[in-house]
Structures are given as structure tokens and as C-alpha cells.
Amino acid sequence: MRSRILSALAAVVTVGTLGFTASPASASPGGSTLRVSQDAAGQVAIQQGTTLRAGLINVNVTSAYAAADPETFQLRNGATLSQMDVKIAEAGNWQVDAAKAAAAMQWFVQNTSFYGGLSAIGQVSYKTVLPAGRYYAAQVNNPSATAQTFRVTGNTYAALPATNQSITMKEPDRFVVSGSGGKLRRGPLRISNDSGELHFAQLVQVQPGTTDADITAWFAGGENPTVTGGAALNFGTQTPGRASVVDVTLPSGTYALLDYIPDTTSGMPHAFGGMHAVVTVA
């Protein structure tokens, strides 16, 4: 069962090698909507929004690729895509060299800014606030993918819309879920990273009655509580201090909340270290 978890991990987080190069997308009118698509071969395209106004951005990411992980990000401090390639490989090799994986994730904290995306096949729509700068949209765990660039210009005078429910990633590595009656509901959901390292949030449908202890047992090699063919919401990586508002369209049920990104101290994926929770969608 543990090997099955690792197979899933390889498909949804920064595992393997990164070998993309930047190529500018075709010109498009400025606006407040960014549409990113990915075909079944893993190629990323910007359908709308190669030039955007700084502020509140409506982002739509769609993928038909089996190992989908199209995300938006910036490079900082003179970091390059080729350096990112190396660090992705080192982070993905955490079982062999956890210390190097941890150092690679520290590099990501210091030299990149991630703004969300889609961490599995399907579609996600969300709102985020983007400052001026040069950005990439890319499949970050597929060596044949090509990074597409887009630009954000102007001054940022915007805030995320208010919501009455949230998922917050905090230190030490944990999820804090806030919602009416302790449950999540269909509609706007704020997902924020209030920690010191990269995180993402994956909601996966599990059997009714599943507890957090059952999730811990699953990661230790026990029974898999997920529902075959069940619903999922897979929101991509966010840098410390970032937040987005996602539309929850999940059917009612019980869900495991997971994060598989490697830790900056242990080098082990956060979920294996206990970063998981069980939530109810009413």
C-alpha cells in the first residue's frame, strides 16, 4: 500500500525531473483573466492573459494530461529554469537523500514564488492577487513540457474576496479548517499558506466514517480509505504568505486533506509527517 501512495505522489507533486525551457506565448489583450490549458501530451498553453493588469486575477487551469501538474510561478534572485530542473530532481529523490531533498525545498522557498494551479487531471478555477512581474505557466514535473511566459503590469490595488470558510497551512506542518459547523460547503473557499515553506491542498474523497487516525494508518501501510473514482479538489502549490479563493464544487461527503510536498527540514513529504486531516463537505 505504501508503494501505491508513492505512485500517486509521483503523479501530483514535484517528483522526477524538470526539463522545460521558456518560450513566449502568443500576444493577447490585457485583462484580468488568465486561462491555462494542458493537452493530453502534457503541453501547456496560455489561452488568454499573456498580459494582465496587476491586482485580482481570475485564473482557470484545465488539463487532460494523466500526470498533470500545471502551475504558475516566478523565479527570483537570478534563479534560472535549469537550476529549477536540478532542484526538482533532488526534491523528488527524497527516499535516497532526504537531506538533499530538504535543501532543494529550501532553495524553492528562497528563489521562487508559486501562485497555485492544478495538481491533478481536471479543472480548477480560482482568484488570486498578482503583483507586476514576469511569470511562467508550466508542467513542473514533466521533462518534455515547455514553460509559457506571461506578464503582469501596473500597480496592485486589490484584495481577495471575503469568504466564510477557509483552509490554512500553518506551522508546524498542519491544516486548519474553518467553516460553518466545522464543515466545508459548496462555494468560495480561501486557501492560504501561513507557514514558512511551500504547500498545496488536495481534497480526496474517502469512505464515510474515515478518521485522521485511519489516514495515519494508511501512510504506515494500512488500508486505503479513498473512494475509487471518488471526487477530488487538487489545488496547486502556494509560496509562504500567498492565498487564493477557490470555488468548491465537490459533492457532499467525507474527504482527506493532504499535502505531499517535501519538507524543508526532513526532506520527507509533508503528508508522511502527519500533515493531513479529515473534513466533511456538507
Short mmCIF file of C-alpha atoms in Angstrom, two decimals:
data_model
loop_
_atom_site.label_atom_id
_atom_site.label_comp_id
_atom_site.label_asym_id
_atom_site.label_seq_id
_atom_site.Cartn_x
_atom_site.Cartn_y
_atom_site.Cartn_z
CA MET A 1 0.00 0.00 0.00
CA ARG A 2 2.86 2.36 0.74
CA SER A 3 4.14 1.84 -2.80
CA ARG A 4 0.71 2.81 -4.10
CA ILE A 5 0.89 6.05 -2.16
CA LEU A 6 4.31 6.73 -3.65
CA SER A 7 2.95 6.12 -7.15
CA ALA A 8 0.26 8.70 -6.52
CA LEU A 9 2.87 11.04 -5.07
CA ALA A 10 4.96 10.84 -8.24
CA ALA A 11 1.95 11.99 -10.26
CA VAL A 12 0.95 15.03 -8.23
CA VAL A 13 3.99 16.68 -6.67
CA THR A 14 7.44 17.86 -7.59
CA VAL A 15 8.86 14.42 -8.31
CA GLY A 16 11.10 13.44 -11.19
CA THR A 17 12.98 15.85 -13.42
CA LEU A 18 12.08 19.17 -14.94
CA GLY A 19 13.39 19.94 -18.40
CA PHE A 20 11.36 22.78 -19.81
CA THR A 21 12.60 25.95 -21.49
CA ALA A 22 10.79 29.27 -21.65
CA SER A 23 9.08 30.28 -24.87
CA PRO A 24 6.85 33.35 -25.00
CA ALA A 25 3.17 32.73 -25.64
CA SER A 26 1.38 34.47 -28.46
CA ALA A 27 0.23 38.02 -27.83
CA SER A 28 -3.21 38.58 -26.30
CA PRO A 29 -5.13 41.58 -24.99
CA GLY A 30 -4.61 42.65 -21.40
CA GLY A 31 -7.24 41.71 -18.88
CA SER A 32 -7.99 40.20 -15.50
CA THR A 33 -8.43 36.59 -16.62
CA LEU A 34 -5.68 34.01 -17.11
CA ARG A 35 -6.61 30.77 -18.88
CA VAL A 36 -4.06 27.97 -18.90
CA SER A 37 -4.65 24.68 -20.68
CA GLN A 38 -2.72 21.43 -20.95
CA ASP A 39 -3.33 18.79 -23.59
CA ALA A 40 -3.14 15.01 -23.24
CA ALA A 41 0.55 15.07 -24.23
CA GLY A 42 1.37 17.44 -21.36
CA GLN A 43 1.94 20.59 -23.42
CA VAL A 44 0.95 23.84 -21.67
CA ALA A 45 -0.65 26.80 -23.45
CA ILE A 46 -1.91 30.20 -22.33
CA GLN A 47 -5.28 30.65 -23.97
CA GLN A 48 -5.94 34.10 -22.52
CA GLY A 49 -3.97 36.61 -20.46
CA THR A 50 -0.41 36.84 -21.75
CA THR A 51 -0.51 40.43 -20.46
CA LEU A 52 -2.53 41.16 -17.35
CA ARG A 53 -3.21 44.13 -15.11
CA ALA A 54 -1.79 43.76 -11.60
CA GLY A 55 -4.39 43.04 -8.94
CA LEU A 56 -7.15 40.49 -8.61
CA ILE A 57 -6.78 37.81 -11.30
CA ASN A 58 -9.32 35.16 -12.23
CA VAL A 59 -7.35 32.01 -13.10
CA ASN A 60 -8.70 28.97 -14.91
CA VAL A 61 -6.47 25.90 -15.32
CA THR A 62 -7.57 22.85 -17.31
CA SER A 63 -5.59 19.70 -18.02
CA ALA A 64 -6.16 16.47 -19.91
CA TYR A 65 -2.72 15.11 -19.04
CA ALA A 66 -2.57 11.95 -16.90
CA ALA A 67 0.30 13.25 -14.73
CA ALA A 68 -0.98 16.82 -14.64
CA ASP A 69 0.75 19.48 -12.56
CA PRO A 70 0.41 22.79 -14.46
CA GLU A 71 1.19 25.68 -12.13
CA THR A 72 2.06 29.38 -12.26
CA PHE A 73 5.23 30.72 -10.67
CA GLN A 74 8.01 33.31 -10.68
CA LEU A 75 11.77 32.92 -10.38
CA ARG A 76 13.62 35.30 -8.04
CA ASN A 77 17.20 36.27 -7.13
CA GLY A 78 18.51 35.46 -10.60
CA ALA A 79 17.37 31.84 -10.42
CA THR A 80 17.04 30.01 -13.75
CA LEU A 81 14.84 27.27 -15.15
CA SER A 82 17.87 24.99 -15.44
CA GLN A 83 18.58 25.43 -11.72
CA MET A 84 14.94 24.66 -11.03
CA ASP A 85 15.34 21.49 -13.08
CA VAL A 86 18.11 20.29 -10.75
CA LYS A 87 16.23 21.16 -7.58
CA ILE A 88 13.06 19.38 -8.76
CA ALA A 89 15.11 16.21 -9.32
CA GLU A 90 16.76 16.49 -5.90
CA ALA A 91 13.42 17.03 -4.13
CA GLY A 92 11.91 14.07 -5.94
CA ASN A 93 14.77 11.83 -4.82
CA TRP A 94 13.89 12.24 -1.13
CA GLN A 95 13.87 8.49 -0.42
CA VAL A 96 17.54 8.23 -1.43
CA ASP A 97 18.86 11.52 0.00
CA ALA A 98 16.41 13.28 2.34
CA ALA A 99 18.95 15.94 3.35
CA LYS A 100 19.46 16.98 -0.28
CA ALA A 101 15.69 16.99 -0.81
CA ALA A 102 15.27 19.29 2.19
CA ALA A 103 17.97 21.63 0.85
CA ALA A 104 16.25 21.67 -2.53
CA MET A 105 12.98 22.73 -0.94
CA GLN A 106 14.81 25.48 0.94
CA TRP A 107 16.05 26.69 -2.44
CA PHE A 108 12.44 26.86 -3.67
CA VAL A 109 11.39 28.95 -0.66
CA GLN A 110 14.25 31.38 -1.28
CA ASN A 111 14.16 31.62 -5.08
CA THR A 112 10.62 31.02 -6.34
CA SER A 113 7.08 32.26 -5.82
CA PHE A 114 4.25 29.82 -6.57
CA TYR A 115 0.70 31.07 -7.08
CA GLY A 116 -1.35 27.89 -7.33
CA GLY A 117 -2.57 25.73 -10.15
CA LEU A 118 -3.89 22.24 -10.70
CA SER A 119 -2.21 19.19 -9.16
CA ALA A 120 -4.21 16.51 -10.96
CA ILE A 121 -6.15 15.94 -14.17
CA GLY A 122 -9.26 18.10 -14.47
CA GLN A 123 -10.03 21.77 -13.92
CA VAL A 124 -9.67 24.36 -11.19
CA SER A 125 -10.82 27.98 -11.14
CA TYR A 126 -9.58 30.43 -8.55
CA LYS A 127 -8.86 34.05 -7.75
CA THR A 128 -5.52 35.40 -6.59
CA VAL A 129 -3.72 38.73 -6.38
CA LEU A 130 -0.67 39.05 -8.65
CA PRO A 131 1.86 41.90 -8.46
CA ALA A 132 3.68 43.21 -11.51
CA GLY A 133 6.36 40.94 -12.94
CA ARG A 134 7.25 38.11 -15.31
CA TYR A 135 5.59 34.75 -14.70
CA TYR A 136 5.71 31.19 -16.01
CA ALA A 137 2.97 28.63 -16.53
CA ALA A 138 4.37 25.11 -16.85
CA GLN A 139 4.02 21.42 -16.15
CA VAL A 140 6.57 21.27 -13.36
CA ASN A 141 7.14 17.51 -13.19
CA ASN A 142 7.25 16.60 -16.88
CA PRO A 143 10.64 16.84 -18.65
CA SER A 144 9.02 17.34 -22.08
CA ALA A 145 6.93 20.34 -21.00
CA THR A 146 7.65 23.88 -22.23
CA ALA A 147 7.22 26.86 -19.92
CA GLN A 148 4.98 29.60 -21.28
CA THR A 149 5.51 33.16 -20.10
CA PHE A 150 3.05 35.90 -19.22
CA ARG A 151 3.43 39.37 -17.77
CA VAL A 152 1.61 41.38 -15.14
CA THR A 153 1.91 45.16 -15.30
CA GLY A 154 0.86 48.14 -13.21
CA ASN A 155 0.30 48.69 -9.51
CA THR A 156 -1.54 46.26 -7.25
CA TYR A 157 -4.64 47.71 -5.57
CA ALA A 158 -6.76 44.70 -4.80
CA ALA A 159 -7.71 42.16 -2.17
CA LEU A 160 -9.18 38.70 -2.32
CA PRO A 161 -12.96 38.49 -1.92
CA ALA A 162 -14.15 37.64 1.58
CA THR A 163 -15.23 34.05 2.32
CA ASN A 164 -16.86 32.33 5.28
CA GLN A 165 -14.73 29.18 5.05
CA SER A 166 -11.02 28.52 4.75
CA ILE A 167 -8.15 26.05 4.71
CA THR A 168 -4.93 27.41 6.17
CA MET A 169 -1.50 25.74 6.11
CA LYS A 170 0.35 26.58 9.33
CA GLU A 171 3.47 25.75 11.35
CA PRO A 172 4.24 23.14 12.50
CA ASP A 173 3.05 21.41 9.32
CA ARG A 174 -0.71 21.22 9.76
CA PHE A 175 -4.03 22.18 8.20
CA VAL A 176 -6.51 24.45 9.98
CA VAL A 177 -10.02 24.16 8.53
CA SER A 178 -12.66 26.76 9.31
CA GLY A 179 -16.28 26.50 8.21
CA SER A 180 -19.82 26.70 9.48
CA GLY A 181 -20.35 23.85 11.95
CA GLY A 182 -16.80 22.69 11.25
CA LYS A 183 -17.76 21.66 7.71
CA LEU A 184 -16.98 22.92 4.24
CA ARG A 185 -19.71 23.76 1.76
CA ARG A 186 -20.01 24.40 -1.95
CA GLY A 187 -18.92 27.91 -2.78
CA PRO A 188 -15.89 30.18 -2.28
CA LEU A 189 -13.09 28.75 -0.12
CA ARG A 190 -9.96 30.65 0.91
CA ILE A 191 -6.79 28.54 0.79
CA SER A 192 -3.79 30.25 2.35
CA ASN A 193 -0.22 29.34 3.19
CA ASP A 194 0.68 30.95 6.51
CA SER A 195 3.75 28.76 7.03
CA GLY A 196 7.40 29.14 6.12
CA GLU A 197 7.54 26.67 3.23
CA LEU A 198 5.68 25.51 0.12
CA HIS A 199 2.38 23.65 0.47
CA PHE A 200 -0.59 22.55 -1.59
CA ALA A 201 -4.05 21.30 -0.63
CA GLN A 202 -5.55 18.13 -2.06
CA LEU A 203 -9.06 17.04 -1.01
CA VAL A 204 -9.70 13.37 -1.85
CA GLN A 205 -12.97 11.60 -1.15
CA VAL A 206 -12.72 8.80 1.43
CA GLN A 207 -15.13 6.28 2.88
CA PRO A 208 -17.76 7.59 5.34
CA GLY A 209 -16.54 7.26 8.91
CA THR A 210 -12.85 7.63 7.99
CA THR A 211 -10.83 9.29 10.76
CA ASP A 212 -7.48 11.06 10.77
CA ALA A 213 -6.10 8.00 12.55
CA ASP A 214 -7.17 5.93 9.53
CA ILE A 215 -5.17 8.28 7.26
CA THR A 216 -2.13 7.86 9.51
CA ALA A 217 -2.54 4.09 9.31
CA TRP A 218 -2.85 4.27 5.52
CA PHE A 219 0.50 6.05 5.25
CA ALA A 220 2.00 3.39 7.51
CA GLY A 221 0.91 0.68 5.06
CA GLY A 222 -2.67 0.09 6.17
CA GLU A 223 -5.93 0.01 4.26
CA ASN A 224 -6.56 2.66 1.62
CA PRO A 225 -9.69 4.60 2.70
CA THR A 226 -10.15 6.54 -0.55
CA VAL A 227 -13.24 6.04 -2.71
CA THR A 228 -12.42 4.51 -6.09
CA GLY A 229 -13.40 7.05 -8.71
CA GLY A 230 -14.34 9.49 -5.95
CA ALA A 231 -14.37 13.25 -6.18
CA ALA A 232 -11.27 15.39 -5.61
CA LEU A 233 -10.18 19.01 -5.47
CA ASN A 234 -6.48 19.44 -6.22
CA PHE A 235 -5.20 22.97 -5.67
CA GLY A 236 -1.55 23.53 -6.60
CA THR A 237 1.49 24.88 -4.81
CA GLN A 238 1.49 28.19 -2.96
CA THR A 239 4.51 30.06 -1.62
CA PRO A 240 4.58 31.22 2.03
CA GLY A 241 2.34 34.23 2.50
CA ARG A 242 0.17 33.52 -0.54
CA ALA A 243 -3.59 32.97 -0.57
CA SER A 244 -6.25 32.22 -3.18
CA VAL A 245 -10.01 31.78 -3.29
CA VAL A 246 -11.19 28.55 -4.93
CA ASP A 247 -14.71 27.55 -5.91
CA VAL A 248 -15.67 24.32 -4.12
CA THR A 249 -17.85 22.17 -6.38
CA LEU A 250 -17.37 18.87 -4.55
CA PRO A 251 -20.36 16.66 -3.77
CA SER A 252 -21.28 16.11 -0.13
CA GLY A 253 -19.11 13.53 1.61
CA THR A 254 -16.01 12.82 3.66
CA TYR A 255 -12.63 13.94 2.36
CA ALA A 256 -8.97 13.55 3.28
CA LEU A 257 -6.98 16.78 3.12
CA LEU A 258 -3.37 16.06 2.09
CA ASP A 259 -0.09 17.76 1.18
CA TYR A 260 2.72 15.74 -0.42
CA ILE A 261 5.34 18.46 -0.98
CA PRO A 262 8.69 17.55 0.68
CA ASP A 263 9.57 19.27 3.95
CA THR A 264 12.41 21.80 4.19
CA THR A 265 13.81 20.10 7.32
CA SER A 266 13.20 16.35 6.99
CA GLY A 267 13.01 16.17 3.18
CA MET A 268 10.02 13.83 3.57
CA PRO A 269 6.63 14.68 2.00
CA HIS A 270 4.50 16.60 4.49
CA ALA A 271 1.68 14.05 4.49
CA PHE A 272 4.05 11.30 5.64
CA GLY A 273 4.98 13.57 8.54
CA GLY A 274 1.36 13.96 9.62
CA MET A 275 0.11 16.88 7.53
CA HIS A 276 -3.36 15.55 6.79
CA ALA A 277 -6.89 15.98 8.11
CA VAL A 278 -10.38 14.61 7.54
CA VAL A 279 -13.08 17.11 6.62
CA THR A 280 -16.76 16.92 5.75
CA VAL A 281 -18.28 18.69 2.74
CA ALA A 282 -21.94 19.30 3.51
#
